[in-house]
N, C-alpha and C. Protein backbone atom coordinates (compact mmCIF):
# COMPACT_ATOMS: atom_id res chain seq x y z
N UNK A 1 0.85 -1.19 0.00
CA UNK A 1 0.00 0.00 0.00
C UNK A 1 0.88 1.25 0.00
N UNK A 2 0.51 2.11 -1.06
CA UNK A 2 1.41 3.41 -1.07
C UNK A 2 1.03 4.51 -0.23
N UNK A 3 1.23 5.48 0.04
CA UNK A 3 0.92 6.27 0.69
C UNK A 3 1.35 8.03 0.25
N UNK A 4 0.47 8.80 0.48
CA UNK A 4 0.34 9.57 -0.13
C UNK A 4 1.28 10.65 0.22
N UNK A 5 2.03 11.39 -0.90
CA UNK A 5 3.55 11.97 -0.78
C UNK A 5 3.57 12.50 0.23
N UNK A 6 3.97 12.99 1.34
CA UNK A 6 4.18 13.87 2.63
C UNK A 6 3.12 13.59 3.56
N UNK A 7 2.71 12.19 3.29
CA UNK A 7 1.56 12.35 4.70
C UNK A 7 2.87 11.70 5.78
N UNK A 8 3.34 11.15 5.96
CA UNK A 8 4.20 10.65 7.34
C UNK A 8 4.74 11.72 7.84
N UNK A 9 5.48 12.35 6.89
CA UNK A 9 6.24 13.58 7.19
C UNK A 9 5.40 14.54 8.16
N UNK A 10 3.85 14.62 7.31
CA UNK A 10 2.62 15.47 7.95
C UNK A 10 2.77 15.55 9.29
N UNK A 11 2.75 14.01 9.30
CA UNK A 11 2.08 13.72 10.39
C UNK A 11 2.90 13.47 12.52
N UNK A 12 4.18 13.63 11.17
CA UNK A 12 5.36 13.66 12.32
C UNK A 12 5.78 15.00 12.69
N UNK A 13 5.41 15.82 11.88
CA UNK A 13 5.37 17.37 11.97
C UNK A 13 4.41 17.53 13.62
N UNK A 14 3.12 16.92 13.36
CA UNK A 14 2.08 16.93 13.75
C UNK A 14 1.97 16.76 15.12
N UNK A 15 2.50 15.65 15.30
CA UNK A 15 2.89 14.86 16.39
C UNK A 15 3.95 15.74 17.54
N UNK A 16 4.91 16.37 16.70
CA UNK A 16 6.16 17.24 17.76
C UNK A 16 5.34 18.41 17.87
N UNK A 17 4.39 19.04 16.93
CA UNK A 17 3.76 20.38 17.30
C UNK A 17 3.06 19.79 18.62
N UNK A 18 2.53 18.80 18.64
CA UNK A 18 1.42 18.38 19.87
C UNK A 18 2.22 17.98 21.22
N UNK A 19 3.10 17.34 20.99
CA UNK A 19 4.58 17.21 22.09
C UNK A 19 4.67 19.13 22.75
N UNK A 20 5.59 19.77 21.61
CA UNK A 20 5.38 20.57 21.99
C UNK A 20 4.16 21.78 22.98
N UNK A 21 3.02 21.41 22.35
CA UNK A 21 1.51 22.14 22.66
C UNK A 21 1.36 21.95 23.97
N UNK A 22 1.71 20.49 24.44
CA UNK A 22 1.57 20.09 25.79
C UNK A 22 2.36 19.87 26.78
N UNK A 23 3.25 20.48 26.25
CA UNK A 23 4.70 20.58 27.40
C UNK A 23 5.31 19.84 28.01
N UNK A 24 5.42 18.55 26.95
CA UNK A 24 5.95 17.00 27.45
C UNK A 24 7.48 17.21 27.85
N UNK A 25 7.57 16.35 28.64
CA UNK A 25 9.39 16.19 28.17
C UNK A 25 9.44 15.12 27.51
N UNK A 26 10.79 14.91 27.80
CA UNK A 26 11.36 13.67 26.76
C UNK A 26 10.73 12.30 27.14
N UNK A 27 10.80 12.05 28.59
CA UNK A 27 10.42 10.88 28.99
C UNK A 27 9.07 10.26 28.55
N UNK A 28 8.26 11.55 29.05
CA UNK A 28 6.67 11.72 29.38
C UNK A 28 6.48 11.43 27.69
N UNK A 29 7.16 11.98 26.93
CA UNK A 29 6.61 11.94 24.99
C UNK A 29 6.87 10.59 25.03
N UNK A 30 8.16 9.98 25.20
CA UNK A 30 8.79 8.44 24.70
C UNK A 30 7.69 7.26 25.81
N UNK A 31 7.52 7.94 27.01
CA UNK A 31 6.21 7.12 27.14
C UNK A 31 5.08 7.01 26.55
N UNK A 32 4.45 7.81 26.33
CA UNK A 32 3.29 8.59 25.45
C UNK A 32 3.16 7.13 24.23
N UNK A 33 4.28 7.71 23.23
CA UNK A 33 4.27 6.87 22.18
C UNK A 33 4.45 5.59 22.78
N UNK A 34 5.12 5.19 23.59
CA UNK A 34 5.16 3.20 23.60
C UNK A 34 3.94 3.03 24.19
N UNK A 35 3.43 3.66 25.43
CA UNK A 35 1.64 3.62 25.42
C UNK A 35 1.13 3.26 24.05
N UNK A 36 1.02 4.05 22.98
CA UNK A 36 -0.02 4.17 22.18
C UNK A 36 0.14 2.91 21.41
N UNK A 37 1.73 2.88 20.78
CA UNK A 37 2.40 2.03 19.76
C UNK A 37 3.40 0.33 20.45
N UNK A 38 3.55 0.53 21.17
CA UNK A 38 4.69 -0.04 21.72
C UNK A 38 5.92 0.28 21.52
N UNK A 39 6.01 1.03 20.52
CA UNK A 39 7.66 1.89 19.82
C UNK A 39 7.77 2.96 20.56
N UNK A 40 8.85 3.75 21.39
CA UNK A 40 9.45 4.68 21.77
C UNK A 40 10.04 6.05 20.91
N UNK A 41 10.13 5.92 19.42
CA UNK A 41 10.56 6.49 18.73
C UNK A 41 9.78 6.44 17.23
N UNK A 42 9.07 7.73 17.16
CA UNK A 42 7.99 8.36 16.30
C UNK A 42 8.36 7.84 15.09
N UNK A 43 9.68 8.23 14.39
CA UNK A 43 10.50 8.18 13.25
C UNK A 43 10.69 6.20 12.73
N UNK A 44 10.61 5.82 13.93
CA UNK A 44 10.51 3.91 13.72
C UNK A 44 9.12 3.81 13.23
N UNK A 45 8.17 4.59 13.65
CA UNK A 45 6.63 4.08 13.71
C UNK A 45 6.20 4.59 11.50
N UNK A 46 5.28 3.04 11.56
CA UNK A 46 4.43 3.00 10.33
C UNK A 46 3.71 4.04 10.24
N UNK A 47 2.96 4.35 9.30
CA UNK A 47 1.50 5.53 8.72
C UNK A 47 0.86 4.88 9.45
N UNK A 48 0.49 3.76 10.05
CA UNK A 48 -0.97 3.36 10.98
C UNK A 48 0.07 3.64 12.13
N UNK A 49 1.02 3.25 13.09
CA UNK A 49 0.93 3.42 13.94
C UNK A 49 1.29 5.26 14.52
N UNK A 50 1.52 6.29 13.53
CA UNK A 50 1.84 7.05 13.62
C UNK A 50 0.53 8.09 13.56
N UNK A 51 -0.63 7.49 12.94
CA UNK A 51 -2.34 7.54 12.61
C UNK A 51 -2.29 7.31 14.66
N UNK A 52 -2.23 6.42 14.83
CA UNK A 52 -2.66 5.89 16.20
C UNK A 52 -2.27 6.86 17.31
N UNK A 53 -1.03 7.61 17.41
CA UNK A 53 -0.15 8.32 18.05
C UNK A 53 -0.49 9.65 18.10
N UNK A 54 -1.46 10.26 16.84
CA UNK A 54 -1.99 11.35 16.57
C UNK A 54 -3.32 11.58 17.25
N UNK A 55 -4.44 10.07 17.05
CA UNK A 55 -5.19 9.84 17.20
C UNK A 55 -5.45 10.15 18.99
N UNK A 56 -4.09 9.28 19.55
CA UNK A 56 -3.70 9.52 21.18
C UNK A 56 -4.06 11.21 21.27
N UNK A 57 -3.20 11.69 20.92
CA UNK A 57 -3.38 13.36 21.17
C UNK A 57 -4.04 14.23 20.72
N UNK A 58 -4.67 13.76 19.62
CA UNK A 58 -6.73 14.46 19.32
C UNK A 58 -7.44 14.10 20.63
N UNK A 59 -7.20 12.95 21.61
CA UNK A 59 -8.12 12.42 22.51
C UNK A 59 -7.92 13.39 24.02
N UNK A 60 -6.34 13.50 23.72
CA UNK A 60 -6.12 14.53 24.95
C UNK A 60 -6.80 16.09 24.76
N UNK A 61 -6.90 15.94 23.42
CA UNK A 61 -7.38 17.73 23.30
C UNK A 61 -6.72 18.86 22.44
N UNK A 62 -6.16 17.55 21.75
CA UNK A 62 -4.89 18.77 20.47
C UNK A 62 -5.88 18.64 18.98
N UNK A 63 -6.10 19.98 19.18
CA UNK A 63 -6.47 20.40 18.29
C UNK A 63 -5.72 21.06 16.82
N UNK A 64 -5.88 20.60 15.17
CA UNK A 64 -5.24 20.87 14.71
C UNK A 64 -5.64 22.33 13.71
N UNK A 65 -4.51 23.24 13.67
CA UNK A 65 -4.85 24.57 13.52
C UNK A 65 -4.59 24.69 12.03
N UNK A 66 -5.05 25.64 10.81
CA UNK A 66 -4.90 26.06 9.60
C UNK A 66 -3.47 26.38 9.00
N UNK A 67 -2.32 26.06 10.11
CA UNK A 67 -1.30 26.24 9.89
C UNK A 67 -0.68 24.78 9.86
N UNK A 68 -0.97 23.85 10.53
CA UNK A 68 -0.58 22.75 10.47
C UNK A 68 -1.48 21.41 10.42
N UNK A 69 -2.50 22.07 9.57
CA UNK A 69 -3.53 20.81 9.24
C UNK A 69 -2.88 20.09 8.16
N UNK A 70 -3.52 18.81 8.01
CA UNK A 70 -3.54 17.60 7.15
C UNK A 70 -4.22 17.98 5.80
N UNK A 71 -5.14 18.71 5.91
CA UNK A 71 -5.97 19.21 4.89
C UNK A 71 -6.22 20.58 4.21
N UNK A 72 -6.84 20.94 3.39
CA UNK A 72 -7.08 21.99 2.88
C UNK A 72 -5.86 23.26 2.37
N UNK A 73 -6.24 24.18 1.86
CA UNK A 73 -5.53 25.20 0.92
C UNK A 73 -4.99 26.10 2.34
N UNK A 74 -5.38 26.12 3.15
CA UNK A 74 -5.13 26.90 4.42
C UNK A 74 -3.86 26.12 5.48
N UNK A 75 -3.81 24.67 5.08
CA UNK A 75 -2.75 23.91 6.14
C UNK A 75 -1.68 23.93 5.42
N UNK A 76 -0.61 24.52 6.21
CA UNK A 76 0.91 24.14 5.75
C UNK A 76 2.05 23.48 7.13
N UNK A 77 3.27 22.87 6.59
CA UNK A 77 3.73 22.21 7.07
C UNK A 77 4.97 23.14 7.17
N UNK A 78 6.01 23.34 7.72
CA UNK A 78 7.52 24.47 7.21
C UNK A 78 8.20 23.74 6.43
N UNK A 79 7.94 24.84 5.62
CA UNK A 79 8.57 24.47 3.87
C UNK A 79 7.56 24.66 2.97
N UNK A 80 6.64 24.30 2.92
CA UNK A 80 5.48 24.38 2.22
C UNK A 80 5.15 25.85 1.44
N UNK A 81 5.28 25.77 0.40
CA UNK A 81 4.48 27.38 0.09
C UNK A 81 3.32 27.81 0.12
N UNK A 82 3.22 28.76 0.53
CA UNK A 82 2.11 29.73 0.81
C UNK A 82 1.66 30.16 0.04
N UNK A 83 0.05 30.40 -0.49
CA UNK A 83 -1.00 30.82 -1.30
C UNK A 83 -1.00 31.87 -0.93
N UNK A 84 -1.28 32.85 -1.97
CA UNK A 84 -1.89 33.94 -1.56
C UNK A 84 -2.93 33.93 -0.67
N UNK A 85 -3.03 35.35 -0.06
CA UNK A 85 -4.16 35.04 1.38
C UNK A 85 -5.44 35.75 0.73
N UNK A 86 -6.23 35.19 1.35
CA UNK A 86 -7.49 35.44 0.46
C UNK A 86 -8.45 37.09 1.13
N UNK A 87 -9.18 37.88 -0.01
CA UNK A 87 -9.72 38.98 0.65
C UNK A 87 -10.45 39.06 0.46
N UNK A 88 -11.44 37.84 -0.18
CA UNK A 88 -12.89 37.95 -0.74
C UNK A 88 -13.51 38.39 0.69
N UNK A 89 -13.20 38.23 1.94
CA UNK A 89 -14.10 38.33 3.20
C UNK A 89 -14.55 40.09 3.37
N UNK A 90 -13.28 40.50 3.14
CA UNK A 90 -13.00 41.85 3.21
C UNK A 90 -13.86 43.11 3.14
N UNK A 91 -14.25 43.83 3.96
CA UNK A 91 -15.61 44.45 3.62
C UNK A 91 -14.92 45.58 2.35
N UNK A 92 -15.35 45.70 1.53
CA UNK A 92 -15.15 46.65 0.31
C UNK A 92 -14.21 47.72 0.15
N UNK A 93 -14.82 48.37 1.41
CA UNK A 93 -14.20 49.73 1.86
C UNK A 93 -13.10 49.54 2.26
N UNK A 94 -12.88 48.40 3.23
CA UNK A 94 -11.12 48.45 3.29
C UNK A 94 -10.47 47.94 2.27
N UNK A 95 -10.77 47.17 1.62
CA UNK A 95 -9.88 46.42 0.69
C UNK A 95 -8.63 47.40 0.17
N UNK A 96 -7.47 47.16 -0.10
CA UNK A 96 -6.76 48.20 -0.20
C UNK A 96 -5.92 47.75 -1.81
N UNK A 97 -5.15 48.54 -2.37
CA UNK A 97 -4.48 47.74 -3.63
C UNK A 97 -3.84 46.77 -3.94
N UNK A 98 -3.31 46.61 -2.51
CA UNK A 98 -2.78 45.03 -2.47
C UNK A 98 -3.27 43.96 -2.88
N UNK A 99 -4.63 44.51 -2.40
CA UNK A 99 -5.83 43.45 -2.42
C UNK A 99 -6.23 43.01 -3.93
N UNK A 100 -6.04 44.19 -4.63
CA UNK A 100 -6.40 44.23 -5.99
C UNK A 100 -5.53 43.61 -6.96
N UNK A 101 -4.09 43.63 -6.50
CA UNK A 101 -3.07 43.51 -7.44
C UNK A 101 -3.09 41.73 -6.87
N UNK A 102 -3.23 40.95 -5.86
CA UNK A 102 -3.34 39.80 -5.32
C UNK A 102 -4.54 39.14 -6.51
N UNK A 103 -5.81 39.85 -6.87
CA UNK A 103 -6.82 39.19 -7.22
C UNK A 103 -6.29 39.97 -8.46
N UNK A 104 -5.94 40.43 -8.77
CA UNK A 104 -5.66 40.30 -10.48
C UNK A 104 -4.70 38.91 -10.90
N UNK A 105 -3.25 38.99 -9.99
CA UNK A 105 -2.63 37.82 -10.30
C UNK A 105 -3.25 36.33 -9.99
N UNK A 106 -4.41 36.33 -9.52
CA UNK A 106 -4.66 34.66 -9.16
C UNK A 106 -5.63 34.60 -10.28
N UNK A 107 -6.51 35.93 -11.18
CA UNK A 107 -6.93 35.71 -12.15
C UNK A 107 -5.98 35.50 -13.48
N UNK A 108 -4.96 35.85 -13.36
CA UNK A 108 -3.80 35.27 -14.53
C UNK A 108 -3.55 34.37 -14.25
N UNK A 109 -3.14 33.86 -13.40
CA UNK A 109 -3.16 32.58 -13.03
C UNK A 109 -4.17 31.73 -13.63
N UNK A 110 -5.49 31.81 -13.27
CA UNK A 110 -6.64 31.31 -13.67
C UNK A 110 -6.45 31.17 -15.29
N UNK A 111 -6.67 32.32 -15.65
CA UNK A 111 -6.29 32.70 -17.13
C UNK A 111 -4.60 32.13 -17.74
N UNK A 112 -3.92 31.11 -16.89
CA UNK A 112 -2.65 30.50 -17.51
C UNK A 112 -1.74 31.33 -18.40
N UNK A 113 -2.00 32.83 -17.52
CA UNK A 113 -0.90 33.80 -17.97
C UNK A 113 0.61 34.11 -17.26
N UNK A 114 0.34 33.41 -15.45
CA UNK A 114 1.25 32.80 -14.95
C UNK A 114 1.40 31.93 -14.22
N UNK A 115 2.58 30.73 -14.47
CA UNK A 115 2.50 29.34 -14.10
C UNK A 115 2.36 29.25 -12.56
N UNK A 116 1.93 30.55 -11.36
CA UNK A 116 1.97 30.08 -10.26
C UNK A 116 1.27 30.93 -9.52
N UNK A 117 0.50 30.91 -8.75
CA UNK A 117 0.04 31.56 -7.74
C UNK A 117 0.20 31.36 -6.49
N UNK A 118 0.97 31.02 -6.54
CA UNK A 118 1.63 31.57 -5.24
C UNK A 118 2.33 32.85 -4.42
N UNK A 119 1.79 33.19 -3.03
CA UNK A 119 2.30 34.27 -2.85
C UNK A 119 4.30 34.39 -3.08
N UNK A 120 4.26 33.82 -2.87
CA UNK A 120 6.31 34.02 -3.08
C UNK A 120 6.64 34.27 -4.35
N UNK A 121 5.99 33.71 -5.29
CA UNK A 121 5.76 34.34 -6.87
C UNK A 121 5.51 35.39 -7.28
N UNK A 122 4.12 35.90 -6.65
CA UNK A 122 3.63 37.38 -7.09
C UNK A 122 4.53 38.58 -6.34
N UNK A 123 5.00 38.06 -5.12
CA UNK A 123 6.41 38.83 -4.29
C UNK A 123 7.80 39.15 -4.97
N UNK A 124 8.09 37.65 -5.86
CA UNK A 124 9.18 38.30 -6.93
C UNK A 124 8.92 38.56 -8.14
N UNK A 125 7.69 38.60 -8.90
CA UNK A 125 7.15 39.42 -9.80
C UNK A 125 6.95 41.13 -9.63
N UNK A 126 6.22 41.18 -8.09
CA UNK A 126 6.50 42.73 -7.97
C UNK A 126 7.74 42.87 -7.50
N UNK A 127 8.81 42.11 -6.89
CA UNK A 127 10.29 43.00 -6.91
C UNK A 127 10.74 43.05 -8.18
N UNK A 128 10.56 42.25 -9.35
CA UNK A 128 11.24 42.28 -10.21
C UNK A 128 10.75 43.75 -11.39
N UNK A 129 9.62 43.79 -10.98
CA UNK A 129 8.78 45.65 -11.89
C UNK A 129 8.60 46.44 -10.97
N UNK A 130 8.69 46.72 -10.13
CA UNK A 130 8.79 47.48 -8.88
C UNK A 130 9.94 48.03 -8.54
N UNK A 131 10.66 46.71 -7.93
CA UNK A 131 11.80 47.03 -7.28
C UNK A 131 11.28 46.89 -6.02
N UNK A 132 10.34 46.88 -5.36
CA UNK A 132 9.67 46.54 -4.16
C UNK A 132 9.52 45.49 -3.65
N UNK A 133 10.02 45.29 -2.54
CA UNK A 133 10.46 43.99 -1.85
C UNK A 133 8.82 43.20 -1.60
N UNK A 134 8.06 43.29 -1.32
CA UNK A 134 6.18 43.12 -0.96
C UNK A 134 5.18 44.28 -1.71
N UNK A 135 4.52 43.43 -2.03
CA UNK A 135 2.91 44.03 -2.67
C UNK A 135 2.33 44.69 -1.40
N UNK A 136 2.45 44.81 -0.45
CA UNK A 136 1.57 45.38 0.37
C UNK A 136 2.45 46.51 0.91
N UNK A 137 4.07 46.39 0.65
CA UNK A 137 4.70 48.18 0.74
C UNK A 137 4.72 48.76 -0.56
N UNK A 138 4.01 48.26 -1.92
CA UNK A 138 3.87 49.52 -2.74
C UNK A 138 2.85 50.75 -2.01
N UNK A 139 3.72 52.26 -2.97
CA UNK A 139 2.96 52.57 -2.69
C UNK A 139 2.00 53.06 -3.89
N UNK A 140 0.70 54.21 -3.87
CA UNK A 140 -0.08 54.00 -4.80
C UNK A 140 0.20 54.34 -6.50
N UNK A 141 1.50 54.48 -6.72
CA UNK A 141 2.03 55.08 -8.23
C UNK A 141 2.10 53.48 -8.35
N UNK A 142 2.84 52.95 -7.53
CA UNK A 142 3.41 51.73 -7.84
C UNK A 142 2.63 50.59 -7.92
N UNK A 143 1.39 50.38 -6.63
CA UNK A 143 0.44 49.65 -7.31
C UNK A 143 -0.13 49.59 -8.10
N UNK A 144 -0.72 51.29 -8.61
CA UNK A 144 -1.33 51.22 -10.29
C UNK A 144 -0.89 50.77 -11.32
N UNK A 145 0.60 50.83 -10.92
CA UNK A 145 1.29 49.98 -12.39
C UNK A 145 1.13 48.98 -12.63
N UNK A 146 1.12 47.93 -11.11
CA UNK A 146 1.17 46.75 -11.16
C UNK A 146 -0.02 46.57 -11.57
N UNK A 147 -1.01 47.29 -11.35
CA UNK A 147 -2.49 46.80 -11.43
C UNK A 147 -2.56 47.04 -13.10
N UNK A 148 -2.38 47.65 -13.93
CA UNK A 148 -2.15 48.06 -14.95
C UNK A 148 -1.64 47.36 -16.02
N UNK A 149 -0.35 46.59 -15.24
CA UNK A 149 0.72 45.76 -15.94
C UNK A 149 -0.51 44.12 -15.87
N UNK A 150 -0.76 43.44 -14.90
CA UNK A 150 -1.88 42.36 -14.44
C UNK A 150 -3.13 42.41 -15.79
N UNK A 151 -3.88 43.95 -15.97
CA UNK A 151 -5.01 43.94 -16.75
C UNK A 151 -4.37 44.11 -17.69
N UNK A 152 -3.54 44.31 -18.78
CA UNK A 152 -2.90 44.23 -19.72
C UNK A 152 -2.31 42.66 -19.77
N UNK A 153 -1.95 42.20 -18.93
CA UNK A 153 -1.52 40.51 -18.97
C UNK A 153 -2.55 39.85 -19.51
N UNK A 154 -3.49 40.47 -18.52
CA UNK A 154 -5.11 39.63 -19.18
C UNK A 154 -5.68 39.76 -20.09
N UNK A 155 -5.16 41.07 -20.59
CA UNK A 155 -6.11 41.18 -21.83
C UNK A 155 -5.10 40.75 -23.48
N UNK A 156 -4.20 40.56 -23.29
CA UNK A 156 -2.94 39.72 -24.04
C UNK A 156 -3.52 38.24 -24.41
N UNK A 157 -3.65 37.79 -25.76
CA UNK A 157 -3.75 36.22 -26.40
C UNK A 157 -2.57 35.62 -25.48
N UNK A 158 -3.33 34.44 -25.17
CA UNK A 158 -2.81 33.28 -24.27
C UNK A 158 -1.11 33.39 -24.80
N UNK A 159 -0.96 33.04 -26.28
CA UNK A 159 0.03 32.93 -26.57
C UNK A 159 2.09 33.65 -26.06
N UNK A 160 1.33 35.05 -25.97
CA UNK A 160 2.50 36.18 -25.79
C UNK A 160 2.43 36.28 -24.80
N UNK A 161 1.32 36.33 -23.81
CA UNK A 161 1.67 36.31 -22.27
C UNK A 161 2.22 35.44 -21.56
N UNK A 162 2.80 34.79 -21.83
CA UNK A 162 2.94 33.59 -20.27
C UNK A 162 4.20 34.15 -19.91
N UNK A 163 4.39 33.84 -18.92
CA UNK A 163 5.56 34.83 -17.65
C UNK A 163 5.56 33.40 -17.06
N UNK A 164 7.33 33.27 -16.80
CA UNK A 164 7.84 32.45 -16.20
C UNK A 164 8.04 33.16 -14.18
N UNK A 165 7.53 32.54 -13.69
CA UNK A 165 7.54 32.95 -12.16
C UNK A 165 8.21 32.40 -10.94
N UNK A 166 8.84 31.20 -11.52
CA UNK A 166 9.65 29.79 -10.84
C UNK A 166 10.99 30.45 -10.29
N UNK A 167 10.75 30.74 -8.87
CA UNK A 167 11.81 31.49 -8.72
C UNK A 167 12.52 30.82 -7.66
């Protein structure tokens, strides 16, 4: 049975955040796990018995947060890249240009005008026409461009636009 690319890794991530959360020591953790598993050492343990070990510390009360979930566009692991953050919630009035120049690039994206949406992408896309280290310290000369440069991407045949972003 195969198992799916970075779930152990996930899940051993998972496991030391919850060690950590609960202020084990060494002993109290290496008991913990031979309780659950009979193994003393996380890194020995299978995808089921490492399932089981997790399972132990959902029961104590570890709860898993949007930063280090198993699931969804919101859980990351360190290392993992980061999505742009989303502002559809945003009441109108604040939304600011950042906001704008973020939802123009995930619509090129959409539109396969660039191969990534990811925030670390659209970060060295605007240093690279900017010169600005973050989209959210332009200021407003500089966002209009970007915003400017984005609706001109979009409005470009598939062909001539694509922008390499792999940085």
């Amino acid at each position: 049975m195969t198992t799916p690319p970075g779930q152990r890794k996930r899940l051993l991530a998972l496991i030391h955040i919850a060690k950590k959360q609960f202020g084990m020591d060494e002993d109290g953790y290496r008991d913990f796990l031979e309780a659950q598993t009979g193994k003393r050492s996380a890194g020995k343990m299978n995808l089921s018995e490492l399932n089981q070990v997790f399972q132990g510390f959902e029961a104590r009360g570890f709860k898993v947060t949007g930063e280090t979930g198993l699931k969804g566009e919101g859980s990351r692991v360190k290392g993992e890249r980061r999505l742009s953050p989303k502002t559809r919630d945003k009441d109108p009035e604040k939304k600011t240009p950042a906001d704008k120049v973020r939802a123009l690039w995930i619509e090129c994206w959409k539109a396969g005008k660039v191969k990534s949406r990811y925030d670390d992408s659209l970060q060295a896309y605007c240093k690279r026409v900017t010169k600005v280290e973050r989209v959210e310290w332009l200021n407003h000369a500089q966002a209009r461009q970007m915003i400017k440069i984005l609706e001109d991407m979009l409005k470009v045949p598939e062909r001539e636009a694509e922008v390499s972003n792999e940085e």
